[in-house]
XYZ file of C-alpha atoms in Angstrom:
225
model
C 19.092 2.088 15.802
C 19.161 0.385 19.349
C 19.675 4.060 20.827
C 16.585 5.216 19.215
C 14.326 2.399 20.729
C 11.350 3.234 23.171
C 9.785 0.527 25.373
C 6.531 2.315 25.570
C 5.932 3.419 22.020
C 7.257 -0.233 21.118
C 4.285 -1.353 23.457
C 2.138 1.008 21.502
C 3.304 0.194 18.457
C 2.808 -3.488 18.610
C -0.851 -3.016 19.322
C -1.715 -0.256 16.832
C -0.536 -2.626 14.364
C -2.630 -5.856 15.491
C 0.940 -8.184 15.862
C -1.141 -10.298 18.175
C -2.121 -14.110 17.562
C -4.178 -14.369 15.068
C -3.771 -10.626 13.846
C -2.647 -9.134 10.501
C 0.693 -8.536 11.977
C 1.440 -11.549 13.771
C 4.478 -11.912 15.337
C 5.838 -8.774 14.239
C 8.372 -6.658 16.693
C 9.070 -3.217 16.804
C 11.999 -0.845 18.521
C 9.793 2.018 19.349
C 11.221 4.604 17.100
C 8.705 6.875 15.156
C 8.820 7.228 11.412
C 10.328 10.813 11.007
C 13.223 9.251 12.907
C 13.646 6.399 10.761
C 13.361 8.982 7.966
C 16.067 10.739 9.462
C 18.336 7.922 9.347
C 16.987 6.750 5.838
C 18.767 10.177 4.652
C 21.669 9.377 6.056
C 22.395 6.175 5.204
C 20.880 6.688 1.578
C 24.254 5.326 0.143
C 24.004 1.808 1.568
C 25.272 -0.703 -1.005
C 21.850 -3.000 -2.668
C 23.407 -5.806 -0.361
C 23.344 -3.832 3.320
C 19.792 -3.005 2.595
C 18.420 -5.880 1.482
C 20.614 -7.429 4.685
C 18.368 -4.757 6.555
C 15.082 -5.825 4.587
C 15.559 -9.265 6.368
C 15.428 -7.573 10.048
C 12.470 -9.135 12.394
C 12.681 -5.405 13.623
C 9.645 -3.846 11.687
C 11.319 -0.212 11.664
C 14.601 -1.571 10.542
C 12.538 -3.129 7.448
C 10.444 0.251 7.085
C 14.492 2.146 6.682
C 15.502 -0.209 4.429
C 12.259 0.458 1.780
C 13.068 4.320 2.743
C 16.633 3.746 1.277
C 15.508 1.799 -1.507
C 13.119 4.418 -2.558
C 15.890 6.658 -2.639
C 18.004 4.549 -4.736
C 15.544 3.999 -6.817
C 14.847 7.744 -7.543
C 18.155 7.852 -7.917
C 18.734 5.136 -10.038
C 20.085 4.305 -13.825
C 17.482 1.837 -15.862
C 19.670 -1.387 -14.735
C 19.684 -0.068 -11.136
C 15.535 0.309 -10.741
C 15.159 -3.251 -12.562
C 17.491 -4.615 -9.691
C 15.609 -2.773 -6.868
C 12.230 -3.674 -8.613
C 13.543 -6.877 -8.563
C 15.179 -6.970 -4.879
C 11.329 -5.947 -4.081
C 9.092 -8.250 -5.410
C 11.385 -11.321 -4.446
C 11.374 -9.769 -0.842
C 7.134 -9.023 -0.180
C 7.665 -11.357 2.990
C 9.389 -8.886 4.080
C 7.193 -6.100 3.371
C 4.400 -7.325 5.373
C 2.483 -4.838 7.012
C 0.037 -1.942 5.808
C 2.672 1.324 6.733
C 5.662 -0.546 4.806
C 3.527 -1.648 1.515
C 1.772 1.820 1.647
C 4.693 3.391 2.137
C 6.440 2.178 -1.010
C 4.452 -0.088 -3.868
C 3.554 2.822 -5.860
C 7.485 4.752 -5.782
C 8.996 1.143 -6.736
C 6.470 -1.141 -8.523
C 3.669 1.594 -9.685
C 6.919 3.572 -11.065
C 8.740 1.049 -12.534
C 5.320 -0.591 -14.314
C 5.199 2.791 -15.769
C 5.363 2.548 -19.423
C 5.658 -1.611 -19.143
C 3.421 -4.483 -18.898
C 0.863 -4.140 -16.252
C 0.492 -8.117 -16.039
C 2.508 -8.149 -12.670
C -0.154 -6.516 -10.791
C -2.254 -9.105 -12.075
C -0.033 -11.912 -10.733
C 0.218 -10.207 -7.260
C -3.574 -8.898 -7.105
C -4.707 -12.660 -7.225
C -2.229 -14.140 -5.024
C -2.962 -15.569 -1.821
C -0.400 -12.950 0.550
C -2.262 -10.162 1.563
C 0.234 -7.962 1.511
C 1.292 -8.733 -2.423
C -2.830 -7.935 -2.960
C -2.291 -4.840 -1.470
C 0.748 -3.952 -2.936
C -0.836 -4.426 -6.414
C -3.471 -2.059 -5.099
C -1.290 0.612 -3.917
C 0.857 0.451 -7.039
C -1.629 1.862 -8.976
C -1.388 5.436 -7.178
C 1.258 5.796 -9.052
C -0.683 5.437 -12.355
C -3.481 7.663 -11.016
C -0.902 10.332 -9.903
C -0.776 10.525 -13.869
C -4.067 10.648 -14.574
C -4.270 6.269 -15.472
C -7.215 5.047 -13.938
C -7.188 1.560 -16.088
C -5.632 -0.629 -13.442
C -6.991 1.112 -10.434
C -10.496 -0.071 -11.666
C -9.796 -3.252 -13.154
C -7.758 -4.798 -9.837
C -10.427 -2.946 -7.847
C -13.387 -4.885 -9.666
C -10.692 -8.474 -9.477
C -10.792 -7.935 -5.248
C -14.846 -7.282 -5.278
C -14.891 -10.889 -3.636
C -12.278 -10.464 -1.160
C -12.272 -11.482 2.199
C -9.599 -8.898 3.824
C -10.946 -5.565 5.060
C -7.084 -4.387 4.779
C -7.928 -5.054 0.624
C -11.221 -3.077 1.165
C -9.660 0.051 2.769
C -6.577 -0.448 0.261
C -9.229 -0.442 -3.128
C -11.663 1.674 -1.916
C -9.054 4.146 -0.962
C -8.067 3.817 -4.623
C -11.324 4.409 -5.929
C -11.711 7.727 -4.188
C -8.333 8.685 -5.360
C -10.056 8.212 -9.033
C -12.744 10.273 -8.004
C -10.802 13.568 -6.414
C -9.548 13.230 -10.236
C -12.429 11.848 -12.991
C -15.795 11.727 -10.719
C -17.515 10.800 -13.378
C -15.717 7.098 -14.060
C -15.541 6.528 -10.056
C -19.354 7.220 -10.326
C -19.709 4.487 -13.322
C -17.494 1.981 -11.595
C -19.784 2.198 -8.185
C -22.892 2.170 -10.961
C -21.399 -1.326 -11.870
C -20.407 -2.670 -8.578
C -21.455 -1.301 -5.582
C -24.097 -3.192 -4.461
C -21.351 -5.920 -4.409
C -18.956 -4.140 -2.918
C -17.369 -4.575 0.741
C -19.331 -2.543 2.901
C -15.664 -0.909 3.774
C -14.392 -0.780 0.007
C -17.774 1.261 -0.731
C -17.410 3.373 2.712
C -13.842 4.456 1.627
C -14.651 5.169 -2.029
C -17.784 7.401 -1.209
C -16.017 9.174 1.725
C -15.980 12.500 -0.064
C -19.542 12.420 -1.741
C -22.626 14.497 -0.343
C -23.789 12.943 2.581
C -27.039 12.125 0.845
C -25.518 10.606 -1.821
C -23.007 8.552 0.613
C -26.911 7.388 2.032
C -28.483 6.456 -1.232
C -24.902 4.191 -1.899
C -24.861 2.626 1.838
C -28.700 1.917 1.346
C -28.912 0.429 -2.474
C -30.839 3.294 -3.859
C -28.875 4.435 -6.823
């Protein structure tokens, strides 16, 4: 991937994604190659062994970790039942690794939120309380996969469990979720905000009301429901 790396969109990069002290992405280093690229390459290379990409999981290089959750997408689609449980598995053993809003966002729902399909939601439960950001938000973002087939359960339960968060990535990430609900069943987004928005976030409630009326977006921001 070396030959692919920019200096300047590294530079970019680095900022857009807050890897300063102190930041969400502390610490985090990129190449400087753009994501159709590494999609490019993820196409490719789509026959990696399990091993190679979980190798390439382990890369301080945040675009070599963002190919290797491209490739294990693929495999995943691709997959027999023991295959997905090992990739499902790979995954959640590996969220250290996954540790930024493009590469959770990117793949919760076509790994987790697909293989939670049909099973036991309890492991969003674990990961929605735990104290990694990034294994709250993948709980989060797991649930698109539920709401892609019309299951708004967990989407409004973990939702109503991160109320008291302290994250704003969390807040974008469920209120995001809640207006995904909404493009779908307006009528239980508009319960759940009934319930809980004057606790909500200011962000969380910003990003589920994004596509209502602008008066009613008002009445929301100002309590008057």
């Amino acid at each position: 991937m070396v030959h692919l790396s920019n200096p300047d969109d590294a530079a970019f990069l680095q900022g857009y994604f807050k890897t300063g002290p102190g930041q969400y992405g502390e610490g985090d280093i990129f190449r400087g190659i753009r994501v159709p690229a590494v999609r490019k390459l993820a196409g490719k290379h789509r026959h990696i062994s399990l091993e190679d990409a979980d190798a390439l999981l382990h890369s301080p290089y945040h675009e070599d970790r963002l190919l290797a959750l491209l490739i294990l997408m693929r495999k995943y689609g691709a997959a027999d039942e023991a295959g997905r449980a090992a990739i499902y598995k790979l995954y959640l053993g590996r969220t250290n690794y996954i540790n930024n809003w493009d590469l959770v966002d990117l793949s919760a729902l076509h790994i987790v939120g697909a293989h939670l399909e049909g099973r036991s939601r309890k492991p969003l439960y674990i990961l929605a309380r735990s104290k990694i950001i990034w294994e709250r938000r993948i709980a989060v973002l797991a649930t698109f996969h539920f709401i892609r087939n019309g299951d708004f359960s967990d989407s409004l339960k973990i939702a109503a469990l991160l109320l008291t968060d302290k994250e704003d990535l969390i807040h974008k990430a469920a209120g995001w979720m809640l207006r995904e609900v909404g493009k779908r069943d307006q009528k239980k987004e508009e319960l759940f905000l009934l319930n809980h928005y004057r606790q909500m976030p200011r962000t969380m409630l910003r990003y589920a009301i994004e596509r209502f009326p602008a008066d009613a977006r008002r009445k929301y921001l100002k309590g008057e429901i």
